[in-house]
Amino acid sequence: MTNSMIRTAAAALATGLICLAAPASAEELKLSANVGLVSDYVFRGFSQTSENAAIQGGVDATYGSFYAGAWASTVDFGDDTGAEVDVYGGYRTEAAGYALDFGVIGYLYPKEPDDADYNYVEFKAAASRAIGPATFGAAVYYSPDFFGVDEAATYVELNGAFSPIEKVTISGAVGQQFLDVSDDYATWNVGVTYAIDPAIGFDVRYHDTDIKGVPGAEDRVVAGVKFAF
């Protein structure tokens, strides 16, 4: 997928967000925003900030079962790329007691080098089910032209969360990234989130992969704080 196609997909998502908001009343349209700070931005087991801290934030809109939004983070790839901007949209519904989520995500990297091919699009399908204080889920992501040298790529994940006491949530995930050029790898994380109040959350999480000898993919503990509006 070319950069022009990525930009077209991102523009379509942004247009969808505007169209979503336009006809809605204050009662129908729900808007939210968030901002946060993490000690390291880890995505599927890899540090995106050369193991340094990152500032992050996003905006979201929901209208019935439809949603759209944008999210950004600082990154450090050792070149002029300084940020990741994600634009996404999708549809959420329920069936047979399962929450279902179908969406598309555009990952954009302003000031990427001309030959880097960082920008890409993923399609997402996810399902989850709540059982008492626990929630279990699975998700699959597919990209026809993944980040960097890889073309088609698929990521599958199993995840879960459990709230043993008020304000505390224990969660984790295990995933497998399938790549057509680079080696496939597994990644996992587990952590605890404490809701200081409904708008402020503090998270401490352990990340690791089965990749050996790559500093950005080694095990690490990441702390973060997030403010919701």
mmCIF file with all atom_site columns, C-alpha atoms in Angstrom:
data_model
loop_
_atom_site.group_PDB
_atom_site.id
_atom_site.type_symbol
_atom_site.label_atom_id
_atom_site.label_alt_id
_atom_site.label_comp_id
_atom_site.label_asym_id
_atom_site.label_entity_id
_atom_site.label_seq_id
_atom_site.pdbx_PDB_ins_code
_atom_site.Cartn_x
_atom_site.Cartn_y
_atom_site.Cartn_z
_atom_site.occupancy
_atom_site.B_iso_or_equiv
_atom_site.pdbx_formal_charge
_atom_site.auth_seq_id
_atom_site.auth_comp_id
_atom_site.auth_asym_id
_atom_site.auth_atom_id
_atom_site.pdbx_PDB_model_num
ATOM 1   C CA . MET A 1 1   ? 0.000   0.000   0.000  1.00 0.00 ? 1   MET A CA 1
ATOM 2   C CA . THR A 1 2   ? 1.520   3.320   -1.081 1.00 0.00 ? 2   THR A CA 1
ATOM 3   C CA . ASN A 1 3   ? 1.819   6.469   1.037  1.00 0.00 ? 3   ASN A CA 1
ATOM 4   C CA . SER A 1 4   ? -0.818  8.164   -1.136 1.00 0.00 ? 4   SER A CA 1
ATOM 5   C CA . MET A 1 5   ? -3.211  5.302   -0.400 1.00 0.00 ? 5   MET A CA 1
ATOM 6   C CA . ILE A 1 6   ? -2.436  5.641   3.317  1.00 0.00 ? 6   ILE A CA 1
ATOM 7   C CA . ARG A 1 7   ? -3.169  9.362   3.178  1.00 0.00 ? 7   ARG A CA 1
ATOM 8   C CA . THR A 1 8   ? -6.397  8.669   1.308  1.00 0.00 ? 8   THR A CA 1
ATOM 9   C CA . ALA A 1 9   ? -7.476  6.131   3.939  1.00 0.00 ? 9   ALA A CA 1
ATOM 10  C CA . ALA A 1 10  ? -6.644  8.563   6.737  1.00 0.00 ? 10  ALA A CA 1
ATOM 11  C CA . ALA A 1 11  ? -8.565  11.345  5.004  1.00 0.00 ? 11  ALA A CA 1
ATOM 12  C CA . ALA A 1 12  ? -11.552 9.036   4.598  1.00 0.00 ? 12  ALA A CA 1
ATOM 13  C CA . LEU A 1 13  ? -11.502 8.190   8.294  1.00 0.00 ? 13  LEU A CA 1
ATOM 14  C CA . ALA A 1 14  ? -11.243 11.866  9.236  1.00 0.00 ? 14  ALA A CA 1
ATOM 15  C CA . THR A 1 15  ? -14.131 12.712  6.890  1.00 0.00 ? 15  THR A CA 1
ATOM 16  C CA . GLY A 1 16  ? -16.131 9.927   8.487  1.00 0.00 ? 16  GLY A CA 1
ATOM 17  C CA . LEU A 1 17  ? -15.543 11.438  11.904 1.00 0.00 ? 17  LEU A CA 1
ATOM 18  C CA . ILE A 1 18  ? -16.809 14.818  10.712 1.00 0.00 ? 18  ILE A CA 1
ATOM 19  C CA . CYS A 1 19  ? -19.856 13.265  9.074  1.00 0.00 ? 19  CYS A CA 1
ATOM 20  C CA . LEU A 1 20  ? -20.512 11.274  12.227 1.00 0.00 ? 20  LEU A CA 1
ATOM 21  C CA . ALA A 1 21  ? -20.555 14.418  14.331 1.00 0.00 ? 21  ALA A CA 1
ATOM 22  C CA . ALA A 1 22  ? -22.479 16.671  11.960 1.00 0.00 ? 22  ALA A CA 1
ATOM 23  C CA . PRO A 1 23  ? -26.062 15.380  12.313 1.00 0.00 ? 23  PRO A CA 1
ATOM 24  C CA . ALA A 1 24  ? -25.864 14.412  15.971 1.00 0.00 ? 24  ALA A CA 1
ATOM 25  C CA . SER A 1 25  ? -27.365 16.233  18.901 1.00 0.00 ? 25  SER A CA 1
ATOM 26  C CA . ALA A 1 26  ? -25.590 16.667  22.261 1.00 0.00 ? 26  ALA A CA 1
ATOM 27  C CA . GLU A 1 27  ? -27.480 13.640  23.597 1.00 0.00 ? 27  GLU A CA 1
ATOM 28  C CA . GLU A 1 28  ? -26.582 11.372  20.665 1.00 0.00 ? 28  GLU A CA 1
ATOM 29  C CA . LEU A 1 29  ? -22.936 12.184  20.102 1.00 0.00 ? 29  LEU A CA 1
ATOM 30  C CA . LYS A 1 30  ? -20.441 11.280  22.831 1.00 0.00 ? 30  LYS A CA 1
ATOM 31  C CA . LEU A 1 31  ? -17.029 12.913  22.820 1.00 0.00 ? 31  LEU A CA 1
ATOM 32  C CA . SER A 1 32  ? -14.031 12.156  25.027 1.00 0.00 ? 32  SER A CA 1
ATOM 33  C CA . ALA A 1 33  ? -10.346 12.973  25.172 1.00 0.00 ? 33  ALA A CA 1
ATOM 34  C CA . ASN A 1 34  ? -7.275  11.717  26.993 1.00 0.00 ? 34  ASN A CA 1
ATOM 35  C CA . VAL A 1 35  ? -3.663  12.663  27.589 1.00 0.00 ? 35  VAL A CA 1
ATOM 36  C CA . GLY A 1 36  ? -0.924  10.670  29.270 1.00 0.00 ? 36  GLY A CA 1
ATOM 37  C CA . LEU A 1 37  ? 2.734   10.068  29.951 1.00 0.00 ? 37  LEU A CA 1
ATOM 38  C CA . VAL A 1 38  ? 4.531   6.696   29.839 1.00 0.00 ? 38  VAL A CA 1
ATOM 39  C CA . SER A 1 39  ? 8.097   5.794   30.758 1.00 0.00 ? 39  SER A CA 1
ATOM 40  C CA . ASP A 1 40  ? 8.425   3.889   27.432 1.00 0.00 ? 40  ASP A CA 1
ATOM 41  C CA . TYR A 1 41  ? 6.022   3.514   24.512 1.00 0.00 ? 41  TYR A CA 1
ATOM 42  C CA . VAL A 1 42  ? 5.916   -0.241  23.851 1.00 0.00 ? 42  VAL A CA 1
ATOM 43  C CA . PHE A 1 43  ? 3.897   -1.535  20.894 1.00 0.00 ? 43  PHE A CA 1
ATOM 44  C CA . ARG A 1 44  ? 3.586   -5.321  20.513 1.00 0.00 ? 44  ARG A CA 1
ATOM 45  C CA . GLY A 1 45  ? 6.728   -5.837  22.547 1.00 0.00 ? 45  GLY A CA 1
ATOM 46  C CA . PHE A 1 46  ? 8.934   -3.250  20.799 1.00 0.00 ? 46  PHE A CA 1
ATOM 47  C CA . SER A 1 47  ? 9.954   0.126   22.217 1.00 0.00 ? 47  SER A CA 1
ATOM 48  C CA . GLN A 1 48  ? 8.902   2.915   19.874 1.00 0.00 ? 48  GLN A CA 1
ATOM 49  C CA . THR A 1 49  ? 10.897  5.561   21.744 1.00 0.00 ? 49  THR A CA 1
ATOM 50  C CA . SER A 1 50  ? 14.380  4.004   22.071 1.00 0.00 ? 50  SER A CA 1
ATOM 51  C CA . GLU A 1 51  ? 13.363  3.072   25.639 1.00 0.00 ? 51  GLU A CA 1
ATOM 52  C CA . ASN A 1 52  ? 12.620  6.698   26.572 1.00 0.00 ? 52  ASN A CA 1
ATOM 53  C CA . ALA A 1 53  ? 9.448   8.363   27.864 1.00 0.00 ? 53  ALA A CA 1
ATOM 54  C CA . ALA A 1 54  ? 6.585   9.382   25.589 1.00 0.00 ? 54  ALA A CA 1
ATOM 55  C CA . ILE A 1 55  ? 3.761   11.923  25.701 1.00 0.00 ? 55  ILE A CA 1
ATOM 56  C CA . GLN A 1 56  ? 0.473   10.618  24.314 1.00 0.00 ? 56  GLN A CA 1
ATOM 57  C CA . GLY A 1 57  ? -3.077  11.785  23.788 1.00 0.00 ? 57  GLY A CA 1
ATOM 58  C CA . GLY A 1 58  ? -6.230  11.263  21.776 1.00 0.00 ? 58  GLY A CA 1
ATOM 59  C CA . VAL A 1 59  ? -9.824  12.199  21.023 1.00 0.00 ? 59  VAL A CA 1
ATOM 60  C CA . ASP A 1 60  ? -12.783 9.866   20.449 1.00 0.00 ? 60  ASP A CA 1
ATOM 61  C CA . ALA A 1 61  ? -16.349 10.199  19.207 1.00 0.00 ? 61  ALA A CA 1
ATOM 62  C CA . THR A 1 62  ? -19.140 7.625   19.377 1.00 0.00 ? 62  THR A CA 1
ATOM 63  C CA . TYR A 1 63  ? -22.546 7.774   17.722 1.00 0.00 ? 63  TYR A CA 1
ATOM 64  C CA . GLY A 1 64  ? -24.667 4.769   18.513 1.00 0.00 ? 64  GLY A CA 1
ATOM 65  C CA . SER A 1 65  ? -22.593 1.729   17.594 1.00 0.00 ? 65  SER A CA 1
ATOM 66  C CA . PHE A 1 66  ? -20.152 3.687   15.414 1.00 0.00 ? 66  PHE A CA 1
ATOM 67  C CA . TYR A 1 67  ? -16.924 5.216   16.641 1.00 0.00 ? 67  TYR A CA 1
ATOM 68  C CA . ALA A 1 68  ? -14.027 7.238   15.269 1.00 0.00 ? 68  ALA A CA 1
ATOM 69  C CA . GLY A 1 69  ? -11.000 8.962   16.722 1.00 0.00 ? 69  GLY A CA 1
ATOM 70  C CA . ALA A 1 70  ? -7.371  9.927   16.570 1.00 0.00 ? 70  ALA A CA 1
ATOM 71  C CA . TRP A 1 71  ? -4.444  9.236   18.885 1.00 0.00 ? 71  TRP A CA 1
ATOM 72  C CA . ALA A 1 72  ? -0.818  10.407  18.848 1.00 0.00 ? 72  ALA A CA 1
ATOM 73  C CA . SER A 1 73  ? 2.448   9.630   20.622 1.00 0.00 ? 73  SER A CA 1
ATOM 74  C CA . THR A 1 74  ? 6.005   10.825  20.444 1.00 0.00 ? 74  THR A CA 1
ATOM 75  C CA . VAL A 1 75  ? 8.383   8.220   18.936 1.00 0.00 ? 75  VAL A CA 1
ATOM 76  C CA . ASP A 1 76  ? 12.127  7.882   18.369 1.00 0.00 ? 76  ASP A CA 1
ATOM 77  C CA . PHE A 1 77  ? 13.335  5.711   15.482 1.00 0.00 ? 77  PHE A CA 1
ATOM 78  C CA . GLY A 1 78  ? 16.749  7.369   15.231 1.00 0.00 ? 78  GLY A CA 1
ATOM 79  C CA . ASP A 1 79  ? 15.709  9.532   12.268 1.00 0.00 ? 79  ASP A CA 1
ATOM 80  C CA . ASP A 1 80  ? 13.563  12.646  11.724 1.00 0.00 ? 80  ASP A CA 1
ATOM 81  C CA . THR A 1 81  ? 10.334  10.816  12.585 1.00 0.00 ? 81  THR A CA 1
ATOM 82  C CA . GLY A 1 82  ? 9.097   12.347  15.829 1.00 0.00 ? 82  GLY A CA 1
ATOM 83  C CA . ALA A 1 83  ? 5.501   11.227  16.153 1.00 0.00 ? 83  ALA A CA 1
ATOM 84  C CA . GLU A 1 84  ? 2.989   8.486   15.428 1.00 0.00 ? 84  GLU A CA 1
ATOM 85  C CA . VAL A 1 85  ? -0.552  9.576   14.582 1.00 0.00 ? 85  VAL A CA 1
ATOM 86  C CA . ASP A 1 86  ? -3.271  6.919   14.503 1.00 0.00 ? 86  ASP A CA 1
ATOM 87  C CA . VAL A 1 87  ? -6.630  7.626   12.849 1.00 0.00 ? 87  VAL A CA 1
ATOM 88  C CA . TYR A 1 88  ? -9.324  4.987   13.300 1.00 0.00 ? 88  TYR A CA 1
ATOM 89  C CA . GLY A 1 89  ? -12.990 4.175   13.024 1.00 0.00 ? 89  GLY A CA 1
ATOM 90  C CA . GLY A 1 90  ? -15.269 1.213   13.375 1.00 0.00 ? 90  GLY A CA 1
ATOM 91  C CA . TYR A 1 91  ? -18.458 -0.427  14.543 1.00 0.00 ? 91  TYR A CA 1
ATOM 92  C CA . ARG A 1 92  ? -19.244 -2.101  17.875 1.00 0.00 ? 92  ARG A CA 1
ATOM 93  C CA . THR A 1 93  ? -22.148 -4.444  18.533 1.00 0.00 ? 93  THR A CA 1
ATOM 94  C CA . GLU A 1 94  ? -23.165 -7.469  20.624 1.00 0.00 ? 94  GLU A CA 1
ATOM 95  C CA . ALA A 1 95  ? -24.142 -11.016 19.706 1.00 0.00 ? 95  ALA A CA 1
ATOM 96  C CA . ALA A 1 96  ? -24.819 -14.055 21.912 1.00 0.00 ? 96  ALA A CA 1
ATOM 97  C CA . GLY A 1 97  ? -23.361 -12.295 24.934 1.00 0.00 ? 97  GLY A CA 1
ATOM 98  C CA . TYR A 1 98  ? -20.152 -11.231 23.174 1.00 0.00 ? 98  TYR A CA 1
ATOM 99  C CA . ALA A 1 99  ? -19.038 -7.669  22.534 1.00 0.00 ? 99  ALA A CA 1
ATOM 100 C CA . LEU A 1 100 ? -17.830 -7.368  18.924 1.00 0.00 ? 100 LEU A CA 1
ATOM 101 C CA . ASP A 1 101 ? -15.586 -4.686  17.417 1.00 0.00 ? 101 ASP A CA 1
ATOM 102 C CA . PHE A 1 102 ? -14.801 -4.253  13.716 1.00 0.00 ? 102 PHE A CA 1
ATOM 103 C CA . GLY A 1 103 ? -12.565 -1.387  12.652 1.00 0.00 ? 103 GLY A CA 1
ATOM 104 C CA . VAL A 1 104 ? -9.746  0.062   10.584 1.00 0.00 ? 104 VAL A CA 1
ATOM 105 C CA . ILE A 1 105 ? -6.662  1.910   11.847 1.00 0.00 ? 105 ILE A CA 1
ATOM 106 C CA . GLY A 1 106 ? -4.293  4.133   9.899  1.00 0.00 ? 106 GLY A CA 1
ATOM 107 C CA . TYR A 1 107 ? -0.802  4.501   11.405 1.00 0.00 ? 107 TYR A CA 1
ATOM 108 C CA . LEU A 1 108 ? 0.847   7.690   10.138 1.00 0.00 ? 108 LEU A CA 1
ATOM 109 C CA . TYR A 1 109 ? 4.406   8.885   10.818 1.00 0.00 ? 109 TYR A CA 1
ATOM 110 C CA . PRO A 1 110 ? 5.000   12.564  9.936  1.00 0.00 ? 110 PRO A CA 1
ATOM 111 C CA . LYS A 1 111 ? 8.480   13.377  8.625  1.00 0.00 ? 111 LYS A CA 1
ATOM 112 C CA . GLU A 1 112 ? 9.307   9.723   7.929  1.00 0.00 ? 112 GLU A CA 1
ATOM 113 C CA . PRO A 1 113 ? 12.315  9.292   5.595  1.00 0.00 ? 113 PRO A CA 1
ATOM 114 C CA . ASP A 1 114 ? 11.351  8.958   1.925  1.00 0.00 ? 114 ASP A CA 1
ATOM 115 C CA . ASP A 1 115 ? 12.440  5.319   1.735  1.00 0.00 ? 115 ASP A CA 1
ATOM 116 C CA . ALA A 1 116 ? 11.219  4.234   5.197  1.00 0.00 ? 116 ALA A CA 1
ATOM 117 C CA . ASP A 1 117 ? 7.685   3.006   4.315  1.00 0.00 ? 117 ASP A CA 1
ATOM 118 C CA . TYR A 1 118 ? 6.505   3.407   7.918  1.00 0.00 ? 118 TYR A CA 1
ATOM 119 C CA . ASN A 1 119 ? 2.871   4.345   7.186  1.00 0.00 ? 119 ASN A CA 1
ATOM 120 C CA . TYR A 1 120 ? 0.374   1.483   7.066  1.00 0.00 ? 120 TYR A CA 1
ATOM 121 C CA . VAL A 1 121 ? -3.249  0.455   7.590  1.00 0.00 ? 121 VAL A CA 1
ATOM 122 C CA . GLU A 1 122 ? -4.633  -2.409  9.688  1.00 0.00 ? 122 GLU A CA 1
ATOM 123 C CA . PHE A 1 123 ? -8.070  -3.997  9.760  1.00 0.00 ? 123 PHE A CA 1
ATOM 124 C CA . LYS A 1 124 ? -9.317  -5.209  13.141 1.00 0.00 ? 124 LYS A CA 1
ATOM 125 C CA . ALA A 1 125 ? -11.842 -7.776  14.355 1.00 0.00 ? 125 ALA A CA 1
ATOM 126 C CA . ALA A 1 126 ? -12.224 -8.392  18.095 1.00 0.00 ? 126 ALA A CA 1
ATOM 127 C CA . ALA A 1 127 ? -14.576 -10.151 20.488 1.00 0.00 ? 127 ALA A CA 1
ATOM 128 C CA . SER A 1 128 ? -14.816 -10.159 24.281 1.00 0.00 ? 128 SER A CA 1
ATOM 129 C CA . ARG A 1 129 ? -17.100 -11.445 27.001 1.00 0.00 ? 129 ARG A CA 1
ATOM 130 C CA . ALA A 1 130 ? -17.558 -10.354 30.607 1.00 0.00 ? 130 ALA A CA 1
ATOM 131 C CA . ILE A 1 131 ? -17.959 -13.063 33.260 1.00 0.00 ? 131 ILE A CA 1
ATOM 132 C CA . GLY A 1 132 ? -18.500 -11.507 36.659 1.00 0.00 ? 132 GLY A CA 1
ATOM 133 C CA . PRO A 1 133 ? -15.551 -9.228  37.472 1.00 0.00 ? 133 PRO A CA 1
ATOM 134 C CA . ALA A 1 134 ? -13.472 -10.689 34.617 1.00 0.00 ? 134 ALA A CA 1
ATOM 135 C CA . THR A 1 135 ? -13.411 -10.023 30.876 1.00 0.00 ? 135 THR A CA 1
ATOM 136 C CA . PHE A 1 136 ? -11.826 -12.312 28.283 1.00 0.00 ? 136 PHE A CA 1
ATOM 137 C CA . GLY A 1 137 ? -11.199 -11.426 24.672 1.00 0.00 ? 137 GLY A CA 1
ATOM 138 C CA . ALA A 1 138 ? -9.474  -12.157 21.384 1.00 0.00 ? 138 ALA A CA 1
ATOM 139 C CA . ALA A 1 139 ? -8.503  -9.962  18.457 1.00 0.00 ? 139 ALA A CA 1
ATOM 140 C CA . VAL A 1 140 ? -6.959  -10.231 15.009 1.00 0.00 ? 140 VAL A CA 1
ATOM 141 C CA . TYR A 1 141 ? -5.317  -7.419  13.004 1.00 0.00 ? 141 TYR A CA 1
ATOM 142 C CA . TYR A 1 142 ? -4.401  -7.648  9.337  1.00 0.00 ? 142 TYR A CA 1
ATOM 143 C CA . SER A 1 143 ? -2.302  -5.274  7.222  1.00 0.00 ? 143 SER A CA 1
ATOM 144 C CA . PRO A 1 144 ? -1.754  -5.687  3.463  1.00 0.00 ? 144 PRO A CA 1
ATOM 145 C CA . ASP A 1 145 ? 1.409   -3.536  3.671  1.00 0.00 ? 145 ASP A CA 1
ATOM 146 C CA . PHE A 1 146 ? 2.900   -3.468  7.161  1.00 0.00 ? 146 PHE A CA 1
ATOM 147 C CA . PHE A 1 147 ? 5.457   -1.156  8.782  1.00 0.00 ? 147 PHE A CA 1
ATOM 148 C CA . GLY A 1 148 ? 8.895   -1.032  7.140  1.00 0.00 ? 148 GLY A CA 1
ATOM 149 C CA . VAL A 1 149 ? 10.100  -3.860  4.911  1.00 0.00 ? 149 VAL A CA 1
ATOM 150 C CA . ASP A 1 150 ? 7.186   -6.214  5.570  1.00 0.00 ? 150 ASP A CA 1
ATOM 151 C CA . GLU A 1 151 ? 4.190   -6.583  3.272  1.00 0.00 ? 151 GLU A CA 1
ATOM 152 C CA . ALA A 1 152 ? 1.237   -8.653  4.501  1.00 0.00 ? 152 ALA A CA 1
ATOM 153 C CA . ALA A 1 153 ? 1.170   -9.095  8.290  1.00 0.00 ? 153 ALA A CA 1
ATOM 154 C CA . THR A 1 154 ? -1.262  -10.589 10.794 1.00 0.00 ? 154 THR A CA 1
ATOM 155 C CA . TYR A 1 155 ? -1.338  -10.133 14.565 1.00 0.00 ? 155 TYR A CA 1
ATOM 156 C CA . VAL A 1 156 ? -3.505  -12.334 16.805 1.00 0.00 ? 156 VAL A CA 1
ATOM 157 C CA . GLU A 1 157 ? -4.026  -11.755 20.514 1.00 0.00 ? 157 GLU A CA 1
ATOM 158 C CA . LEU A 1 158 ? -5.731  -13.248 23.538 1.00 0.00 ? 158 LEU A CA 1
ATOM 159 C CA . ASN A 1 159 ? -6.375  -10.886 26.430 1.00 0.00 ? 159 ASN A CA 1
ATOM 160 C CA . GLY A 1 160 ? -8.080  -10.678 29.775 1.00 0.00 ? 160 GLY A CA 1
ATOM 161 C CA . ALA A 1 161 ? -8.810  -8.353  32.665 1.00 0.00 ? 161 ALA A CA 1
ATOM 162 C CA . PHE A 1 162 ? -9.929  -8.899  36.254 1.00 0.00 ? 162 PHE A CA 1
ATOM 163 C CA . SER A 1 163 ? -10.988 -6.430  38.946 1.00 0.00 ? 163 SER A CA 1
ATOM 164 C CA . PRO A 1 164 ? -10.422 -8.050  42.358 1.00 0.00 ? 164 PRO A CA 1
ATOM 165 C CA . ILE A 1 165 ? -11.275 -4.881  44.283 1.00 0.00 ? 165 ILE A CA 1
ATOM 166 C CA . GLU A 1 166 ? -12.713 -1.468  43.521 1.00 0.00 ? 166 GLU A CA 1
ATOM 167 C CA . LYS A 1 167 ? -10.414 0.793   41.466 1.00 0.00 ? 167 LYS A CA 1
ATOM 168 C CA . VAL A 1 168 ? -7.900  -1.999  40.738 1.00 0.00 ? 168 VAL A CA 1
ATOM 169 C CA . THR A 1 169 ? -7.737  -3.941  37.461 1.00 0.00 ? 169 THR A CA 1
ATOM 170 C CA . ILE A 1 170 ? -5.258  -6.690  36.632 1.00 0.00 ? 170 ILE A CA 1
ATOM 171 C CA . SER A 1 171 ? -4.906  -7.264  32.892 1.00 0.00 ? 171 SER A CA 1
ATOM 172 C CA . GLY A 1 172 ? -2.690  -9.020  30.404 1.00 0.00 ? 172 GLY A CA 1
ATOM 173 C CA . ALA A 1 173 ? -2.351  -10.216 26.840 1.00 0.00 ? 173 ALA A CA 1
ATOM 174 C CA . VAL A 1 174 ? -0.383  -12.680 24.755 1.00 0.00 ? 174 VAL A CA 1
ATOM 175 C CA . GLY A 1 175 ? 0.001   -12.226 21.014 1.00 0.00 ? 175 GLY A CA 1
ATOM 176 C CA . GLN A 1 176 ? 1.724   -13.577 17.928 1.00 0.00 ? 176 GLN A CA 1
ATOM 177 C CA . GLN A 1 177 ? 2.948   -11.317 15.132 1.00 0.00 ? 177 GLN A CA 1
ATOM 178 C CA . PHE A 1 178 ? 3.152   -13.040 11.738 1.00 0.00 ? 178 PHE A CA 1
ATOM 179 C CA . LEU A 1 179 ? 5.382   -11.282 9.173  1.00 0.00 ? 179 LEU A CA 1
ATOM 180 C CA . ASP A 1 180 ? 6.238   -12.145 5.576  1.00 0.00 ? 180 ASP A CA 1
ATOM 181 C CA . VAL A 1 181 ? 9.820   -10.773 5.551  1.00 0.00 ? 181 VAL A CA 1
ATOM 182 C CA . SER A 1 182 ? 10.953  -10.353 9.160  1.00 0.00 ? 182 SER A CA 1
ATOM 183 C CA . ASP A 1 183 ? 10.811  -13.264 11.611 1.00 0.00 ? 183 ASP A CA 1
ATOM 184 C CA . ASP A 1 184 ? 7.531   -14.024 13.360 1.00 0.00 ? 184 ASP A CA 1
ATOM 185 C CA . TYR A 1 185 ? 7.570   -13.468 17.112 1.00 0.00 ? 185 TYR A CA 1
ATOM 186 C CA . ALA A 1 186 ? 5.459   -13.758 20.263 1.00 0.00 ? 186 ALA A CA 1
ATOM 187 C CA . THR A 1 187 ? 4.852   -11.008 22.787 1.00 0.00 ? 187 THR A CA 1
ATOM 188 C CA . TRP A 1 188 ? 3.044   -10.734 26.106 1.00 0.00 ? 188 TRP A CA 1
ATOM 189 C CA . ASN A 1 189 ? 2.323   -8.253  28.877 1.00 0.00 ? 189 ASN A CA 1
ATOM 190 C CA . VAL A 1 190 ? 0.733   -8.179  32.314 1.00 0.00 ? 190 VAL A CA 1
ATOM 191 C CA . GLY A 1 191 ? 0.057   -5.241  34.579 1.00 0.00 ? 191 GLY A CA 1
ATOM 192 C CA . VAL A 1 192 ? -2.054  -3.486  37.180 1.00 0.00 ? 192 VAL A CA 1
ATOM 193 C CA . THR A 1 193 ? -4.109  -0.335  36.686 1.00 0.00 ? 193 THR A CA 1
ATOM 194 C CA . TYR A 1 194 ? -5.261  1.792   39.617 1.00 0.00 ? 194 TYR A CA 1
ATOM 195 C CA . ALA A 1 195 ? -8.071  4.291   39.045 1.00 0.00 ? 195 ALA A CA 1
ATOM 196 C CA . ILE A 1 196 ? -7.161  7.205   41.285 1.00 0.00 ? 196 ILE A CA 1
ATOM 197 C CA . ASP A 1 197 ? -10.565 8.603   40.315 1.00 0.00 ? 197 ASP A CA 1
ATOM 198 C CA . PRO A 1 198 ? -12.789 8.084   37.242 1.00 0.00 ? 198 PRO A CA 1
ATOM 199 C CA . ALA A 1 199 ? -10.629 10.497  35.213 1.00 0.00 ? 199 ALA A CA 1
ATOM 200 C CA . ILE A 1 200 ? -7.114  9.495   36.332 1.00 0.00 ? 200 ILE A CA 1
ATOM 201 C CA . GLY A 1 201 ? -5.514  6.080   35.965 1.00 0.00 ? 201 GLY A CA 1
ATOM 202 C CA . PHE A 1 202 ? -2.039  4.830   36.865 1.00 0.00 ? 202 PHE A CA 1
ATOM 203 C CA . ASP A 1 203 ? -0.669  1.688   35.171 1.00 0.00 ? 203 ASP A CA 1
ATOM 204 C CA . VAL A 1 204 ? 2.434   -0.454  35.803 1.00 0.00 ? 204 VAL A CA 1
ATOM 205 C CA . ARG A 1 205 ? 3.057   -3.164  33.197 1.00 0.00 ? 205 ARG A CA 1
ATOM 206 C CA . TYR A 1 206 ? 5.634   -5.821  32.352 1.00 0.00 ? 206 TYR A CA 1
ATOM 207 C CA . HIS A 1 207 ? 6.370   -6.429  28.636 1.00 0.00 ? 207 HIS A CA 1
ATOM 208 C CA . ASP A 1 208 ? 8.429   -9.146  26.962 1.00 0.00 ? 208 ASP A CA 1
ATOM 209 C CA . THR A 1 209 ? 8.920   -11.040 23.680 1.00 0.00 ? 209 THR A CA 1
ATOM 210 C CA . ASP A 1 210 ? 10.608  -14.262 22.594 1.00 0.00 ? 210 ASP A CA 1
ATOM 211 C CA . ILE A 1 211 ? 13.142  -12.223 20.563 1.00 0.00 ? 211 ILE A CA 1
ATOM 212 C CA . LYS A 1 212 ? 16.720  -12.457 21.829 1.00 0.00 ? 212 LYS A CA 1
ATOM 213 C CA . GLY A 1 213 ? 19.502  -9.933  21.457 1.00 0.00 ? 213 GLY A CA 1
ATOM 214 C CA . VAL A 1 214 ? 17.393  -6.950  20.328 1.00 0.00 ? 214 VAL A CA 1
ATOM 215 C CA . PRO A 1 215 ? 17.481  -4.173  22.983 1.00 0.00 ? 215 PRO A CA 1
ATOM 216 C CA . GLY A 1 216 ? 14.146  -2.644  21.974 1.00 0.00 ? 216 GLY A CA 1
ATOM 217 C CA . ALA A 1 217 ? 12.353  -5.981  22.354 1.00 0.00 ? 217 ALA A CA 1
ATOM 218 C CA . GLU A 1 218 ? 13.799  -7.128  25.683 1.00 0.00 ? 218 GLU A CA 1
ATOM 219 C CA . ASP A 1 219 ? 11.714  -7.417  28.839 1.00 0.00 ? 219 ASP A CA 1
ATOM 220 C CA . ARG A 1 220 ? 10.916  -4.188  30.663 1.00 0.00 ? 220 ARG A CA 1
ATOM 221 C CA . VAL A 1 221 ? 8.561   -2.599  33.174 1.00 0.00 ? 221 VAL A CA 1
ATOM 222 C CA . VAL A 1 222 ? 6.634   0.462   31.975 1.00 0.00 ? 222 VAL A CA 1
ATOM 223 C CA . ALA A 1 223 ? 4.783   2.940   34.161 1.00 0.00 ? 223 ALA A CA 1
ATOM 224 C CA . GLY A 1 224 ? 2.208   5.396   32.885 1.00 0.00 ? 224 GLY A CA 1
ATOM 225 C CA . VAL A 1 225 ? -0.441  7.857   33.963 1.00 0.00 ? 225 VAL A CA 1
ATOM 226 C CA . LYS A 1 226 ? -3.506  8.794   31.908 1.00 0.00 ? 226 LYS A CA 1
ATOM 227 C CA . PHE A 1 227 ? -6.011  11.617  32.288 1.00 0.00 ? 227 PHE A CA 1
ATOM 228 C CA . ALA A 1 228 ? -9.456  11.326  30.672 1.00 0.00 ? 228 ALA A CA 1
ATOM 229 C CA . PHE A 1 229 ? -11.797 14.207  29.892 1.00 0.00 ? 229 PHE A CA 1
#
